[in-house]
Short mmCIF file of C-alpha atoms in Angstrom, two decimals:
data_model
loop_
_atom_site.label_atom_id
_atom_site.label_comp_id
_atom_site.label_asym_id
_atom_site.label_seq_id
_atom_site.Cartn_x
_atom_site.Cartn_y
_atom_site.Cartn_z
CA UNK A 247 0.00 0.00 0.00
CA UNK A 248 2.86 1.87 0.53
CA UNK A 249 4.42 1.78 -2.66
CA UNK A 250 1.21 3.15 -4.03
CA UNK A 251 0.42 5.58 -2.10
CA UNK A 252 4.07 6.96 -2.93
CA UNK A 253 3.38 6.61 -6.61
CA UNK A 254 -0.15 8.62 -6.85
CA UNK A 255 1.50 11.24 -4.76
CA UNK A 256 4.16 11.34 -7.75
CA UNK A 257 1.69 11.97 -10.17
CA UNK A 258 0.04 14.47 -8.45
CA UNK A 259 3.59 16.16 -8.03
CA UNK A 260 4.18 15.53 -12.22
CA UNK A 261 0.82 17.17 -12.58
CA UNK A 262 1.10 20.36 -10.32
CA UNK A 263 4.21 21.21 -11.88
CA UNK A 264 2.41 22.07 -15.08
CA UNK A 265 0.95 24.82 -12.63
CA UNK A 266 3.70 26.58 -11.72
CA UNK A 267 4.34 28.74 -15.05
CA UNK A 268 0.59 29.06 -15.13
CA UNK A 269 0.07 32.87 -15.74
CA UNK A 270 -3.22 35.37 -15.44
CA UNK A 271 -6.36 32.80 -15.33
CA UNK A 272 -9.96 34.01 -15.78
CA UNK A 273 -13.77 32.60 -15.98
CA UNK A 274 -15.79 33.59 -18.88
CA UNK A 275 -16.35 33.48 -22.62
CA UNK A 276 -15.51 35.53 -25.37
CA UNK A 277 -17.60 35.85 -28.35
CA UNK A 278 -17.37 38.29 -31.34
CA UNK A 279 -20.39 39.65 -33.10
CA UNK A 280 -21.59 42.12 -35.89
CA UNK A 281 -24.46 44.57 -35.66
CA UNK A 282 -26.89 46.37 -37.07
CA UNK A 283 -26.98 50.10 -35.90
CA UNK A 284 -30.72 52.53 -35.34
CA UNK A 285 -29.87 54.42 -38.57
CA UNK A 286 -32.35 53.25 -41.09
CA UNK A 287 -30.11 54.63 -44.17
CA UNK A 288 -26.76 53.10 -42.96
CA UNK A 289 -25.43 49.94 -45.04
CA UNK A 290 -26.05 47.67 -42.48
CA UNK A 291 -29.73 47.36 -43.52
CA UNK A 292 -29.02 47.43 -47.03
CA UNK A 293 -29.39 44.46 -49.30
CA UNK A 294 -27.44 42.72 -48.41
CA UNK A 295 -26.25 44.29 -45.37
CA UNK A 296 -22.85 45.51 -44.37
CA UNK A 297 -23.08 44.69 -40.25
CA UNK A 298 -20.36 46.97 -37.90
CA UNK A 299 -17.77 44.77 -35.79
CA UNK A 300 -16.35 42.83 -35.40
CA UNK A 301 -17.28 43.63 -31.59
CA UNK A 302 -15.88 41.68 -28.81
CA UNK A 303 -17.55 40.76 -25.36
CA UNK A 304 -16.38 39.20 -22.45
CA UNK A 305 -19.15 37.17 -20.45
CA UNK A 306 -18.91 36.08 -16.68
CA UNK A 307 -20.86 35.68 -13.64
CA UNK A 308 -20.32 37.57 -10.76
CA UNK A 309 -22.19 37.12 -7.54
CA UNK A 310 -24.41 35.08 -9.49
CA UNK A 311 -25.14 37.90 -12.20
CA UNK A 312 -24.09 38.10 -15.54
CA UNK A 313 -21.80 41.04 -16.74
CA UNK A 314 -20.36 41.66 -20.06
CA UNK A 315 -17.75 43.90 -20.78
CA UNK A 316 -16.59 45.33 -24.14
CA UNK A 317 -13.07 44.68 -25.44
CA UNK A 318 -10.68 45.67 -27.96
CA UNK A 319 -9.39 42.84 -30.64
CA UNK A 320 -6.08 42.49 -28.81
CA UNK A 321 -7.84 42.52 -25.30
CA UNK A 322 -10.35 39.56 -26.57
CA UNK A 323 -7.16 37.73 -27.58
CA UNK A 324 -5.20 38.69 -23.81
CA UNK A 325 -8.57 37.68 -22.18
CA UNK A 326 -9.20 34.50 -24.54
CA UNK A 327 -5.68 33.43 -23.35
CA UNK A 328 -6.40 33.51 -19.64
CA UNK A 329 -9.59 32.17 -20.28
CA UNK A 330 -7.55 28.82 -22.12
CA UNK A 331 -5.56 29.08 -18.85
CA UNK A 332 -8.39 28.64 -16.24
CA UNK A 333 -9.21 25.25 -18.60
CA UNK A 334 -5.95 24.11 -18.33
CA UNK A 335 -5.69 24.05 -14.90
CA UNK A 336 -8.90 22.75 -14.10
CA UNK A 337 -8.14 19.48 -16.07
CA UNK A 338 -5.00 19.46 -14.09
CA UNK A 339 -7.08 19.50 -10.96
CA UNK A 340 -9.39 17.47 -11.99
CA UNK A 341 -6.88 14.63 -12.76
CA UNK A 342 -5.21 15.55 -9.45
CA UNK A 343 -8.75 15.06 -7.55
CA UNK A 344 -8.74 12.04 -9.00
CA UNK A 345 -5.44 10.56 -7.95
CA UNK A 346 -6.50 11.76 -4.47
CA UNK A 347 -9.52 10.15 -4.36
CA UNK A 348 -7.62 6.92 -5.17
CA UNK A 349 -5.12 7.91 -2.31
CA UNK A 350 -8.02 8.29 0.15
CA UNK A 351 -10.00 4.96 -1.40
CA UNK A 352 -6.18 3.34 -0.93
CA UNK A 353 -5.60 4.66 2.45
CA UNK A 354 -9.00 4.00 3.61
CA UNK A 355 -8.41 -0.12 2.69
CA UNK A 356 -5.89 -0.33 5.73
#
């Protein structure tokens, strides 16, 4: 029992050092949309029409709310990148729950 206790808590020390150069990690989505403006004569409600964007939205709950906040292009892609970040590490802590649920199922068999 030992022995395998010792080599799930390697793995979870393999895994958690793919944490450490982890960066800026946020919640949310990023989408990018076109719109039509109030301006009955503008392009955009020609035939076809000509839609203004690309705009760029982050989306995230706080305190249970949604908020959305405008971004720039190069923000979206910042903000997209920390976004990829907060994914990454929660498959790393999911597979590290994992391991430690077999620790505790291991330790428990004593």
């Amino acid at each position: 029992m030992a022995e395998n206790l010792e080599s799930l808590r390697r793995k979870v020390l393999d895994l958690s050092q793919n944490l450490k150069d982890t960066g800026f990690i946020l919640y949310g989505t990023v989408s990018k949309h076109y719109m039509k403006c109030g301006h009955m004569g503008c392009k955009c409600h020609g035939d076809p029409p000509q839609l203004h964007g690309p705009y760029y939205d982050w989306t995230r709950k706080v305190n249970g709310k949604t908020k959305t906040i405008r971004l720039t292009e190069d923000q979206a892609k910042t903000v997209e990148e920390w976004i990829s970040n907060m994914r990454r590490v929660e498959k790393i802590l999911e597979e590290i729950e994992k391991i430690s649920v077999q620790a505790a199922l291991e330790k428990i068999k004593k």
